[in-house]
PDB file of C-alpha atoms in Angstrom:
ATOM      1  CA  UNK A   1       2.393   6.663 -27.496  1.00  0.00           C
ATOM      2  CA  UNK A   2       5.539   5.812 -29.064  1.00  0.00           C
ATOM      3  CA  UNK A   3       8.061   3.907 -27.337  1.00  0.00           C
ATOM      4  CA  UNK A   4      10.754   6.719 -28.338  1.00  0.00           C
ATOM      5  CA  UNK A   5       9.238   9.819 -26.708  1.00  0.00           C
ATOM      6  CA  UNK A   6      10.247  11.502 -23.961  1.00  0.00           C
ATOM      7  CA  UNK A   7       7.846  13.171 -21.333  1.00  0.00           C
ATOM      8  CA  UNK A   8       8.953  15.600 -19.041  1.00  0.00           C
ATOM      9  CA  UNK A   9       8.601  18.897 -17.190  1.00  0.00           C
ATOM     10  CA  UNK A  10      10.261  21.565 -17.806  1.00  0.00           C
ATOM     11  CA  UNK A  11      10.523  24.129 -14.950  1.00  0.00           C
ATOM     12  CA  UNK A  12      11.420  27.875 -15.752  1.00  0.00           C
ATOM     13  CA  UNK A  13      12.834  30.139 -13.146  1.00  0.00           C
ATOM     14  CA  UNK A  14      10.986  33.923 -12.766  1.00  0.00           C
ATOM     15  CA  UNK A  15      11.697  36.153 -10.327  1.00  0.00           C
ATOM     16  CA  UNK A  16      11.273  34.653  -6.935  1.00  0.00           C
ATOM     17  CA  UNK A  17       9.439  31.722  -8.549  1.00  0.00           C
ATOM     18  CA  UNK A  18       9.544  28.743 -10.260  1.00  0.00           C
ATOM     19  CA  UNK A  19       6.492  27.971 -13.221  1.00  0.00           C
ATOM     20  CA  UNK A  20       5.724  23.909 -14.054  1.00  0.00           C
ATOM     21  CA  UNK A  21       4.948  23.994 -17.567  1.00  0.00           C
ATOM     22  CA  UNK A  22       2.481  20.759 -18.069  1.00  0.00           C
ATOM     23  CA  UNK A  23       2.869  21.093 -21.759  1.00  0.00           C
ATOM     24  CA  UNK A  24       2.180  17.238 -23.115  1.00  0.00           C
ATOM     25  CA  UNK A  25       1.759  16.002 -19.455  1.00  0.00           C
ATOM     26  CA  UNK A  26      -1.588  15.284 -19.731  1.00  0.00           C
ATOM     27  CA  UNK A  27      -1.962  13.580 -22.922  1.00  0.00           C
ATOM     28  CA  UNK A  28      -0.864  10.718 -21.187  1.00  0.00           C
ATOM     29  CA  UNK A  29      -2.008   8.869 -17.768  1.00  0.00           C
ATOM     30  CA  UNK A  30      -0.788   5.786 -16.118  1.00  0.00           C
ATOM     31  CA  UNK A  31      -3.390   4.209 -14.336  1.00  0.00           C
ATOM     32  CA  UNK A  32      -1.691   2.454 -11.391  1.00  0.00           C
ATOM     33  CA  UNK A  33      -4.556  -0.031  -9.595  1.00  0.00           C
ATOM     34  CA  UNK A  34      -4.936  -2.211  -6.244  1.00  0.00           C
ATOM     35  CA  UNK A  35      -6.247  -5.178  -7.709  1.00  0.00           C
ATOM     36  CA  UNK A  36      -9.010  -6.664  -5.321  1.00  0.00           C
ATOM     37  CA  UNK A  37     -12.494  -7.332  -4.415  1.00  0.00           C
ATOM     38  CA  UNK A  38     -15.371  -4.728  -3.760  1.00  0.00           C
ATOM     39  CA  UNK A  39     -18.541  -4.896  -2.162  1.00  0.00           C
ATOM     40  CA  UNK A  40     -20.351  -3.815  -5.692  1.00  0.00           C
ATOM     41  CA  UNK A  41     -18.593  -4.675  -8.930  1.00  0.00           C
ATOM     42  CA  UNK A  42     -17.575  -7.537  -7.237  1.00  0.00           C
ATOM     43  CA  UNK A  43     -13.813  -6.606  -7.918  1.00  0.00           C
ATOM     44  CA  UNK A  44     -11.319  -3.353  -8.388  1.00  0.00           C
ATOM     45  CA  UNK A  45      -9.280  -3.545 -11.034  1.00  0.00           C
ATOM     46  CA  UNK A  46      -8.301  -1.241 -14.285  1.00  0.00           C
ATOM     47  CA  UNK A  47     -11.590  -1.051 -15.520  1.00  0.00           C
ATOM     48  CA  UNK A  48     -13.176   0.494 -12.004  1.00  0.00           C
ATOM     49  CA  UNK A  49     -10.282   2.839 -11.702  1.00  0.00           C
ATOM     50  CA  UNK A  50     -11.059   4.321 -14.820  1.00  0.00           C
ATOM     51  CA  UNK A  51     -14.520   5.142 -14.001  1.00  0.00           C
ATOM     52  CA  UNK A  52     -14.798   5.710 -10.289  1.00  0.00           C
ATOM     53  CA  UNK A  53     -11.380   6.643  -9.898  1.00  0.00           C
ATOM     54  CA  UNK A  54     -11.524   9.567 -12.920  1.00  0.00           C
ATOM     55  CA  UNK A  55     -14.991  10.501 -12.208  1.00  0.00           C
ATOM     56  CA  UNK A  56     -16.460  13.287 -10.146  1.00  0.00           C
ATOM     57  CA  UNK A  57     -18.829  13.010  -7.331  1.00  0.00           C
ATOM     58  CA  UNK A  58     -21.533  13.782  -9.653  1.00  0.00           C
ATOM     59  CA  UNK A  59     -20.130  11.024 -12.195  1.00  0.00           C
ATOM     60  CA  UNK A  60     -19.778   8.914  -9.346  1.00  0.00           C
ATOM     61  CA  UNK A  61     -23.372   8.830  -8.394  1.00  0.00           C
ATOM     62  CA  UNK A  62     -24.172   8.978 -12.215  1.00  0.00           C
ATOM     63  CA  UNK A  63     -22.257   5.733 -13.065  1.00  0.00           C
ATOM     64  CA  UNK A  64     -23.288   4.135  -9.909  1.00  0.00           C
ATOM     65  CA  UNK A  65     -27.002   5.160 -11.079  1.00  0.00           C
ATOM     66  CA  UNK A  66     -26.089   3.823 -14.485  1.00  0.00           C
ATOM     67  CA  UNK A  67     -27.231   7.375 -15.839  1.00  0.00           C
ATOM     68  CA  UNK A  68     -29.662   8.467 -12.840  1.00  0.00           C
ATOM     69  CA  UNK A  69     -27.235   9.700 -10.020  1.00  0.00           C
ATOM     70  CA  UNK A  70     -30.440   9.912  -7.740  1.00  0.00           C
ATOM     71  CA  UNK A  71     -30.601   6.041  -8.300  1.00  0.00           C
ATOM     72  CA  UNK A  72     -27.035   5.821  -7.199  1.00  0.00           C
ATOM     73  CA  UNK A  73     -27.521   2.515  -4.642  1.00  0.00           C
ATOM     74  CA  UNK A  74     -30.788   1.238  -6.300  1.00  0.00           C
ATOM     75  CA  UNK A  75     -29.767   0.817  -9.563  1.00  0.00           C
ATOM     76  CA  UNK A  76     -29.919  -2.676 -11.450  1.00  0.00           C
ATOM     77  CA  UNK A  77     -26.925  -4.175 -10.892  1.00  0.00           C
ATOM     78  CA  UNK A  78     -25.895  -5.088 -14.585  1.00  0.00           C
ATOM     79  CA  UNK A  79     -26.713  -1.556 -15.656  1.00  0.00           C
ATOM     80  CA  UNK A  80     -24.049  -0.243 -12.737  1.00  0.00           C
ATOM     81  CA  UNK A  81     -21.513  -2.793 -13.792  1.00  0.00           C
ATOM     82  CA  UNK A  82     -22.152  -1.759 -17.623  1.00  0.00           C
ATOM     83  CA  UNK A  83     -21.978   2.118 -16.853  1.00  0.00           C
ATOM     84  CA  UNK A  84     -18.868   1.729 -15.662  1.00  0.00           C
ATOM     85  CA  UNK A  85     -17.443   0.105 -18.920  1.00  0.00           C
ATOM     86  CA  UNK A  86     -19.254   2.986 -20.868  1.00  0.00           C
ATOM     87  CA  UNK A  87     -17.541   5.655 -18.304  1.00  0.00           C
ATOM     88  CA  UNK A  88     -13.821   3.790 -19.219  1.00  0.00           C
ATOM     89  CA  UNK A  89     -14.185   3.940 -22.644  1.00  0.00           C
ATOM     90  CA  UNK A  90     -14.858   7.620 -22.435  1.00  0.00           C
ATOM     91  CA  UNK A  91     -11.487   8.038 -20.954  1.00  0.00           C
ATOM     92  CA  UNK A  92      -9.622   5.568 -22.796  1.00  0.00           C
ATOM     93  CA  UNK A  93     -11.213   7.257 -26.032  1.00  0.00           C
ATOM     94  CA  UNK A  94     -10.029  10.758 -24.652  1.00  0.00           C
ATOM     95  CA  UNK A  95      -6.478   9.398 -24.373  1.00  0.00           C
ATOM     96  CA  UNK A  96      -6.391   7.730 -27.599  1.00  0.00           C
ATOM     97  CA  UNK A  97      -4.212   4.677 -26.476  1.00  0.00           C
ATOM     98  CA  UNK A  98      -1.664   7.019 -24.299  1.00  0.00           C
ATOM     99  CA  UNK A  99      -2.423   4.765 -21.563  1.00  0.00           C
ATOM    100  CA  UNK A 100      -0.378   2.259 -19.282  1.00  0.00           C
ATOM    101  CA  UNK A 101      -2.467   0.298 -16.931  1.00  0.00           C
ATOM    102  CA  UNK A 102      -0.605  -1.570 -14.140  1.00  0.00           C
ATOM    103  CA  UNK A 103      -2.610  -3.979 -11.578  1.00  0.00           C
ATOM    104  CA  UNK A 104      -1.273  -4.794  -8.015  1.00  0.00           C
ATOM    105  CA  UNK A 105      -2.061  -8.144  -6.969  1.00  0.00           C
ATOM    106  CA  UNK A 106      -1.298  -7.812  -3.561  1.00  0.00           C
ATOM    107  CA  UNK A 107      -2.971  -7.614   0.344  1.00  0.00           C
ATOM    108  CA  UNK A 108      -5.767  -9.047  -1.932  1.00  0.00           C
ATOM    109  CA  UNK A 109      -9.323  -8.161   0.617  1.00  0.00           C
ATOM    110  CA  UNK A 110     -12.455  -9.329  -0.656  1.00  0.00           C
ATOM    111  CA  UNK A 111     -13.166  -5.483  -0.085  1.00  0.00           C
ATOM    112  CA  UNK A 112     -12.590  -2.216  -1.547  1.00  0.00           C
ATOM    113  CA  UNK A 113     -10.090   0.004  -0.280  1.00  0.00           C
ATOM    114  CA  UNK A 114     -12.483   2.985  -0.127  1.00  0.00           C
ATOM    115  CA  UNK A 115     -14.427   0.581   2.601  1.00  0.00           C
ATOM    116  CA  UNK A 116     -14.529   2.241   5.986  1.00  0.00           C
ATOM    117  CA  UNK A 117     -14.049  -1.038   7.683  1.00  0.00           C
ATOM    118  CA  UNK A 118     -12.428  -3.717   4.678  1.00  0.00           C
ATOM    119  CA  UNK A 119     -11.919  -7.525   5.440  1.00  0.00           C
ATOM    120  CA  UNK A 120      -8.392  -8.701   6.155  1.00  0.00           C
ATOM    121  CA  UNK A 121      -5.926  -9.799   2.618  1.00  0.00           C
ATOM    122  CA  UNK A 122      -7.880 -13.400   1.827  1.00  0.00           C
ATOM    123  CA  UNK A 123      -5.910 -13.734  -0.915  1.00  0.00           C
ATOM    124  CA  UNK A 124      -1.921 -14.753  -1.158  1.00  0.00           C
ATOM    125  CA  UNK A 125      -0.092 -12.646  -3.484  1.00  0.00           C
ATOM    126  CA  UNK A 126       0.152 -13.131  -7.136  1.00  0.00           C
ATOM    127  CA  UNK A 127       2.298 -10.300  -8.649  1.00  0.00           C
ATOM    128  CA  UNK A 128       2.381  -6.721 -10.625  1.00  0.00           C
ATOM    129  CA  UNK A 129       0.483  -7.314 -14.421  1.00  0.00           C
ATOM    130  CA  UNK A 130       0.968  -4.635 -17.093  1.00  0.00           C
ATOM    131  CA  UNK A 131      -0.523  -4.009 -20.233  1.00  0.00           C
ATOM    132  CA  UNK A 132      -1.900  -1.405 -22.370  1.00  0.00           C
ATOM    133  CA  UNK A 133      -5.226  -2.973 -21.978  1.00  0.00           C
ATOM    134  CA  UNK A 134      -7.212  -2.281 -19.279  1.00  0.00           C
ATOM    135  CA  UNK A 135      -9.724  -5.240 -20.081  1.00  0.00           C
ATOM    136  CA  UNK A 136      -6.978  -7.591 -21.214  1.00  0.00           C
ATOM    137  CA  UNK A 137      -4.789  -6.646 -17.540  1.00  0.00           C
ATOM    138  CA  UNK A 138      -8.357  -7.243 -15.402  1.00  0.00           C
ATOM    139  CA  UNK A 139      -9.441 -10.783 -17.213  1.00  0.00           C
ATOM    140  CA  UNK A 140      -5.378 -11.659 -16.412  1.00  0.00           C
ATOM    141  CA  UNK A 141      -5.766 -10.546 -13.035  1.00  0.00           C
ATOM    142  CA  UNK A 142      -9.598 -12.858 -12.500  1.00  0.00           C
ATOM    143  CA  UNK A 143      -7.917 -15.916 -14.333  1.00  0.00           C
ATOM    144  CA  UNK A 144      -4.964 -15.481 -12.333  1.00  0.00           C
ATOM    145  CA  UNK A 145      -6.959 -15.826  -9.434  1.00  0.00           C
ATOM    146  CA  UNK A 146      -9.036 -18.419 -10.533  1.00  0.00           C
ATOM    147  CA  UNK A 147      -5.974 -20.658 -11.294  1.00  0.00           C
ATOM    148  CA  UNK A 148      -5.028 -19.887  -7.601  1.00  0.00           C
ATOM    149  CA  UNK A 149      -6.445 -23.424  -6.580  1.00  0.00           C
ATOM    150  CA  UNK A 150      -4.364 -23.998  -3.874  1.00  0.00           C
ATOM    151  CA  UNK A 151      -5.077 -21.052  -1.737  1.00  0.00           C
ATOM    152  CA  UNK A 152      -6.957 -21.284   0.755  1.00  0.00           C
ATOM    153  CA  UNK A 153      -8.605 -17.805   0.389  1.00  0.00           C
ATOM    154  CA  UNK A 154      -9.418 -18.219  -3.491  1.00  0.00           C
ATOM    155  CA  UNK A 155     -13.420 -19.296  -3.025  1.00  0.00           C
ATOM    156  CA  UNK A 156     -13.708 -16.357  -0.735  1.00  0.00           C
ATOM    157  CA  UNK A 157     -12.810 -13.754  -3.044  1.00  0.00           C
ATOM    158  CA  UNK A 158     -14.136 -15.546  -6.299  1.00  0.00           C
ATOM    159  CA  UNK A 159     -17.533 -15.802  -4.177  1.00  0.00           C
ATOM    160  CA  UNK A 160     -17.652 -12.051  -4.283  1.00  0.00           C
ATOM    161  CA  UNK A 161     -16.836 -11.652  -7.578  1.00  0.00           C
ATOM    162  CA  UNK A 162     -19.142 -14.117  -8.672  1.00  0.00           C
ATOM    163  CA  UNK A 163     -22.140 -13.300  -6.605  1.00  0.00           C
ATOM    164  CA  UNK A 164     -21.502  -9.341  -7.741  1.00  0.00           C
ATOM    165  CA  UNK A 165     -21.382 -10.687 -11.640  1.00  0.00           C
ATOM    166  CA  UNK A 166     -18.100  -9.223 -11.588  1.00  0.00           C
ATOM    167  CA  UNK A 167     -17.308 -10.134 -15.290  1.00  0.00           C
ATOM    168  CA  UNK A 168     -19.788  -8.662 -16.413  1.00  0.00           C
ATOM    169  CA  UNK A 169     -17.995  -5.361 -16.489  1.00  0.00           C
ATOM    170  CA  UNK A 170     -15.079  -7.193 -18.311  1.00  0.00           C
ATOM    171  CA  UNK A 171     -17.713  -8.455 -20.694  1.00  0.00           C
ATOM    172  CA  UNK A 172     -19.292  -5.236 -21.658  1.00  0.00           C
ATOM    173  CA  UNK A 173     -16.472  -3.461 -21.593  1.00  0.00           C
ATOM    174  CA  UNK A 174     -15.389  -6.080 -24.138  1.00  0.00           C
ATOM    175  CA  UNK A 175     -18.358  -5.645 -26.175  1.00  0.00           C
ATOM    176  CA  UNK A 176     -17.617  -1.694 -26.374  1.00  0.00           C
ATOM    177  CA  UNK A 177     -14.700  -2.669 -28.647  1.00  0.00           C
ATOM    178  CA  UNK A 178     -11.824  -0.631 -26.448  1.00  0.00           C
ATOM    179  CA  UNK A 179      -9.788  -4.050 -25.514  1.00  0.00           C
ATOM    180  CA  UNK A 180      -9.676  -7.265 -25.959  1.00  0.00           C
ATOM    181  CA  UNK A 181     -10.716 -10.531 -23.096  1.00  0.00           C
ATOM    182  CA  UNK A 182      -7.486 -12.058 -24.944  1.00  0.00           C
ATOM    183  CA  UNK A 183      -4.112 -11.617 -23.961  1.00  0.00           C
ATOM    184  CA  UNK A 184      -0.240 -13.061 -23.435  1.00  0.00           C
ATOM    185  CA  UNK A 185       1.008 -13.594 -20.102  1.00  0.00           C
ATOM    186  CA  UNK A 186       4.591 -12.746 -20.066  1.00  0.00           C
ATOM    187  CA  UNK A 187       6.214 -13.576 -17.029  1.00  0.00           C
ATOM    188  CA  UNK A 188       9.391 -11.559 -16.160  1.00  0.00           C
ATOM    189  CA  UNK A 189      11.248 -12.626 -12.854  1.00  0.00           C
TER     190      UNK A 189
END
């Protein structure tokens, strides 16, 4: 995406209706996340949004099967956490870089959002990251946290991120050449 172009819609009036044309729309996507823990990958971020969040049910159970949607909750871990890197890079590679990732580090829960009954913000708040890399804006978002050392609610979430190799998703995602673990902090006040 270049930084010049313009993306709208254009709306055309016919009788007694209006028509949204989505011509270009969806060559792009912003993928807006609630940065936080979750009860599998061990934390939400970029990377989960892009699989869970753009899959279907059936994708659902078949990255949470990590291929075998009838293994959905019995599937080795690692294989889960690396499915979901796979099912991002299908998207990212479908986009071809038209993509603007932007983490929320805020009301930070050791759980997911989609939990029925989700733990109480551990966390303090840390800020809004953007990038154009979703692995570069999730390892921000973990180191971020892990230089939190003052907060009182930092072991709490890193314990679930840790004890759900949360990384790992980082790390394979990593190793599936899409993004880089490296990255500038810019901080804009």
């Amino acid at each position: 995406m270049q930084r010049d172009q313009i993306w709208s819609l254009q709306f055309q009036t016919e009788s007694r209706s209006r028509r949204i044309s989505l011509e270009r729309i969806w060559q792009i996507m912003l993928v807006l996340s609630h940065f936080k823990g979750h009860p599998m990958g061990g934390y939400g971020g970029a990377l989960k949004q892009l699989s869970i969040g753009c899959a279907s049910s059936y994708g659902k159970a078949y990255i949470h099967g990590a291929g075998d949607p009838v293994a959905k909750w019995t599937a080795d871990h690692d294989s889960f956490l690396e499915s979901m890197a796979d099912a991002a890079s299908s998207v990212v590679e479908y986009f071809k870089g038209n993509i603007v990732y932007v983490n929320v580090m805020k009301n930070m829960s050791v759980d997911c959002d989609c939990c029925s009954v989700a733990e109480d913000p551990c966390i303090k708040d840390i800020g809004i990251l953007v990038s154009l890399d979703p692995i570069a804006i999730d390892q921000a978002c973990l180191d971020l946290v892990y230089a939190a050392t003052d907060d009182p609610g930092q072991k709490h979430f890193l314990e679930r991120v840790e004890s759900r190799n949360g990384v790992h998703t980082i790390e394979a995602a990593a190793a599936l050449g899409y993004g880089s673990r490296e990255y500038e902090l810019v901080t804009v006040e």
